[in-house]
Every structure is written in structure tokens, then in C-alpha cells.
Short mmCIF file of N, CA and C in Angstrom, two decimals:
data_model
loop_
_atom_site.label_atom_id
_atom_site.label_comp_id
_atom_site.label_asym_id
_atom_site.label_seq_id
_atom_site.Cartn_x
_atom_site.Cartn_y
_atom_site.Cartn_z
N UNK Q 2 -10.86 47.27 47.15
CA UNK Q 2 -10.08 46.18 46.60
C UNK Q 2 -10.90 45.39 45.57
N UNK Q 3 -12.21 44.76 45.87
CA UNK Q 3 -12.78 43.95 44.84
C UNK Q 3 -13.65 44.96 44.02
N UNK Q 4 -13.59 46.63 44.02
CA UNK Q 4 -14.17 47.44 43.00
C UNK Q 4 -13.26 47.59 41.96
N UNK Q 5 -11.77 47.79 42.74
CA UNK Q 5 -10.77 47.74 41.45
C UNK Q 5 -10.41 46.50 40.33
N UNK Q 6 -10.39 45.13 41.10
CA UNK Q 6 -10.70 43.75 40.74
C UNK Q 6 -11.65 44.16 39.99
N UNK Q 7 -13.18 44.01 39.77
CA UNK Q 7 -14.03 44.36 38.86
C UNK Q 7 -13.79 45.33 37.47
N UNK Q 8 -12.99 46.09 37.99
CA UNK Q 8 -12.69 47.18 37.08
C UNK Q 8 -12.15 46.77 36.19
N UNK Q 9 -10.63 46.38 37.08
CA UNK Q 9 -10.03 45.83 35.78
C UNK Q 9 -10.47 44.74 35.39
N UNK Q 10 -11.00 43.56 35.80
CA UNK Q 10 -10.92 42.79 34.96
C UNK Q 10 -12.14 42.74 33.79
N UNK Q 11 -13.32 43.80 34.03
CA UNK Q 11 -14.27 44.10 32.88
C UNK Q 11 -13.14 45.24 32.16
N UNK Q 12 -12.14 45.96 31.83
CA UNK Q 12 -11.45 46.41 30.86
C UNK Q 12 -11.10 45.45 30.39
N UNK Q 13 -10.25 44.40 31.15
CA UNK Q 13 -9.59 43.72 30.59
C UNK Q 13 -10.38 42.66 29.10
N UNK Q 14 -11.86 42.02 29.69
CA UNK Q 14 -13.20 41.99 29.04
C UNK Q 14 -13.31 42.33 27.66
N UNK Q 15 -13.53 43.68 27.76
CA UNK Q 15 -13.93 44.38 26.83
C UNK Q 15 -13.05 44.96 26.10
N UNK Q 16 -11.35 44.85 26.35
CA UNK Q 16 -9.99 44.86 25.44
C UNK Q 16 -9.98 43.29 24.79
N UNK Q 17 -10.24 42.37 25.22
CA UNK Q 17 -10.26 41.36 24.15
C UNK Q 17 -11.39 41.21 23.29
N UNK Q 18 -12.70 41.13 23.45
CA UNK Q 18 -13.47 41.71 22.91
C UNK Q 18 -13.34 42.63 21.06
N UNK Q 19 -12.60 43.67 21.83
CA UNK Q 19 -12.26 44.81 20.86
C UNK Q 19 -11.23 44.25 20.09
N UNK Q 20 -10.00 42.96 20.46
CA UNK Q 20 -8.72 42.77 19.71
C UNK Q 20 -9.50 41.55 18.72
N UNK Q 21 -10.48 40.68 19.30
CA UNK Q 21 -10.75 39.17 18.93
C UNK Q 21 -12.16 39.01 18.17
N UNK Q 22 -13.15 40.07 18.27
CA UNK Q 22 -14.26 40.02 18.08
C UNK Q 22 -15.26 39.24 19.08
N UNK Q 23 -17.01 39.03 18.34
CA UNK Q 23 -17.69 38.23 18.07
C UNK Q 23 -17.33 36.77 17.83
N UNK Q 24 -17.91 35.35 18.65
CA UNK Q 24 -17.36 34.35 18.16
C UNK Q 24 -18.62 34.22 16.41
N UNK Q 25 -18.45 33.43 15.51
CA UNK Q 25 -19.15 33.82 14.66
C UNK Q 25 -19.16 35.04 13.69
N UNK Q 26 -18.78 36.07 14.16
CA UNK Q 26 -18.82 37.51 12.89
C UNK Q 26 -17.68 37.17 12.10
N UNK Q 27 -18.09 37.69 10.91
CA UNK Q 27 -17.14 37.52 9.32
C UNK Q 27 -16.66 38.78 9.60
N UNK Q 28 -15.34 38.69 9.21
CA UNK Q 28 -14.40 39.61 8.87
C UNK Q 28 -14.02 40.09 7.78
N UNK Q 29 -13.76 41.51 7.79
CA UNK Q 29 -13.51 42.01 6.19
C UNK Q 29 -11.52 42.04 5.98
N UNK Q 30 -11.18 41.84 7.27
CA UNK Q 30 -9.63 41.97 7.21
C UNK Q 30 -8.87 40.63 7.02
N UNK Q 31 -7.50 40.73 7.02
CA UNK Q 31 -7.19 39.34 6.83
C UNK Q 31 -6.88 38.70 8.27
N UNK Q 32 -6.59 37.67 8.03
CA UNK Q 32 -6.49 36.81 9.58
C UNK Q 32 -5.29 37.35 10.47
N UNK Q 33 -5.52 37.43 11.50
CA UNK Q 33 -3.88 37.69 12.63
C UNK Q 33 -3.15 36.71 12.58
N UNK Q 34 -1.73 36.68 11.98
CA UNK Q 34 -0.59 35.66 11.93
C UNK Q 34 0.31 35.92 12.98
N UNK Q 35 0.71 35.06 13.78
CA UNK Q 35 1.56 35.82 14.42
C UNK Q 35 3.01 34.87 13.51
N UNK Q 36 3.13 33.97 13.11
CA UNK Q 36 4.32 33.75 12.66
C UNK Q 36 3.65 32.99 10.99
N UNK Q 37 3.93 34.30 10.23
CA UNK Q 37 3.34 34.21 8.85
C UNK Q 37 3.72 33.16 8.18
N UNK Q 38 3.34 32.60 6.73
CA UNK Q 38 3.21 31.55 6.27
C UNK Q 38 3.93 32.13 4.78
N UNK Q 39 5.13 30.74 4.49
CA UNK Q 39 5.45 31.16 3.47
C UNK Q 39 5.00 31.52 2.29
N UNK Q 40 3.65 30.98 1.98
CA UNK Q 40 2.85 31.16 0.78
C UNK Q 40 2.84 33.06 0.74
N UNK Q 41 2.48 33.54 1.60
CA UNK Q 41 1.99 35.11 1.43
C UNK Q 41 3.08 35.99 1.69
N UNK Q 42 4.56 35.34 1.84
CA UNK Q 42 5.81 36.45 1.86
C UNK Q 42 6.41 36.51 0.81
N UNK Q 43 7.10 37.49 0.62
CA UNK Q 43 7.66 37.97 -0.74
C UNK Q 43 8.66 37.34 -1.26
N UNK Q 44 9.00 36.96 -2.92
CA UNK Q 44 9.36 36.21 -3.56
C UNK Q 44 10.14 36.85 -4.27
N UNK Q 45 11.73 36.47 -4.44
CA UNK Q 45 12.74 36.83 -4.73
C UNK Q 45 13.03 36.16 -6.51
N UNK Q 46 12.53 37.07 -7.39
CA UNK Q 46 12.34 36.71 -8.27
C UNK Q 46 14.37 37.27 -9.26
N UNK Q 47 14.46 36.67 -10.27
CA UNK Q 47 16.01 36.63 -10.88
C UNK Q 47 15.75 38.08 -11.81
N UNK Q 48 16.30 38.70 -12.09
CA UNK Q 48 16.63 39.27 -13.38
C UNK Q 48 16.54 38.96 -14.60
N UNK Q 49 16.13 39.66 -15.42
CA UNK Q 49 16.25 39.24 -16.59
C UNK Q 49 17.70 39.54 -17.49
N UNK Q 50 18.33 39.16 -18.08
CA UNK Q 50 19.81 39.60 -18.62
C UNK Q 50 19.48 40.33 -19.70
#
């Protein structure tokens, strides 16, 4: 019982880890949004006639 407890909860550990990083390390990707920002969604531009 407390080997499986251990188990999972060092996966569990080392899956956030892997999703969140290093506190401190620079990233080469862009940031995780979960509810994006209007500045960086796409813009519905008119036609020209």
C-alpha cells in the first residue's frame, strides 16, 4: 500500500516537473495560456473593393 503511494506520487512528481519545468529556467517556447489574450488572436481584417 505505501510502495504504491510512493510510486505514484513520485510519477506524479516528475509529470509536473516535465509539464512546468525548473523554477528559474528560460524558455525558448511561448507561455501556456489557458484562456488566450486578445492581443495574439486573429484579426478580421475588410476587403479591399
Amino acid at each position: 500500500m505505501l510502495r504504491g503511494f510512493l510510486l505514484i506520487s513520485l510519477l506524479f512528481t516528475i509529470a509536473i516537473i516535465a509539464v512546468f519545468g525548473f523554477r528559474g529556467q528560460k524558455s525558448t517556447g511561448s507561455p501556456l495560456e489557458i484562456f488566450p489574450d486578445m492581443v495574439r488572436q486573429m484579426k478580421v481584417r475588410a476587403q479591399a473593393p
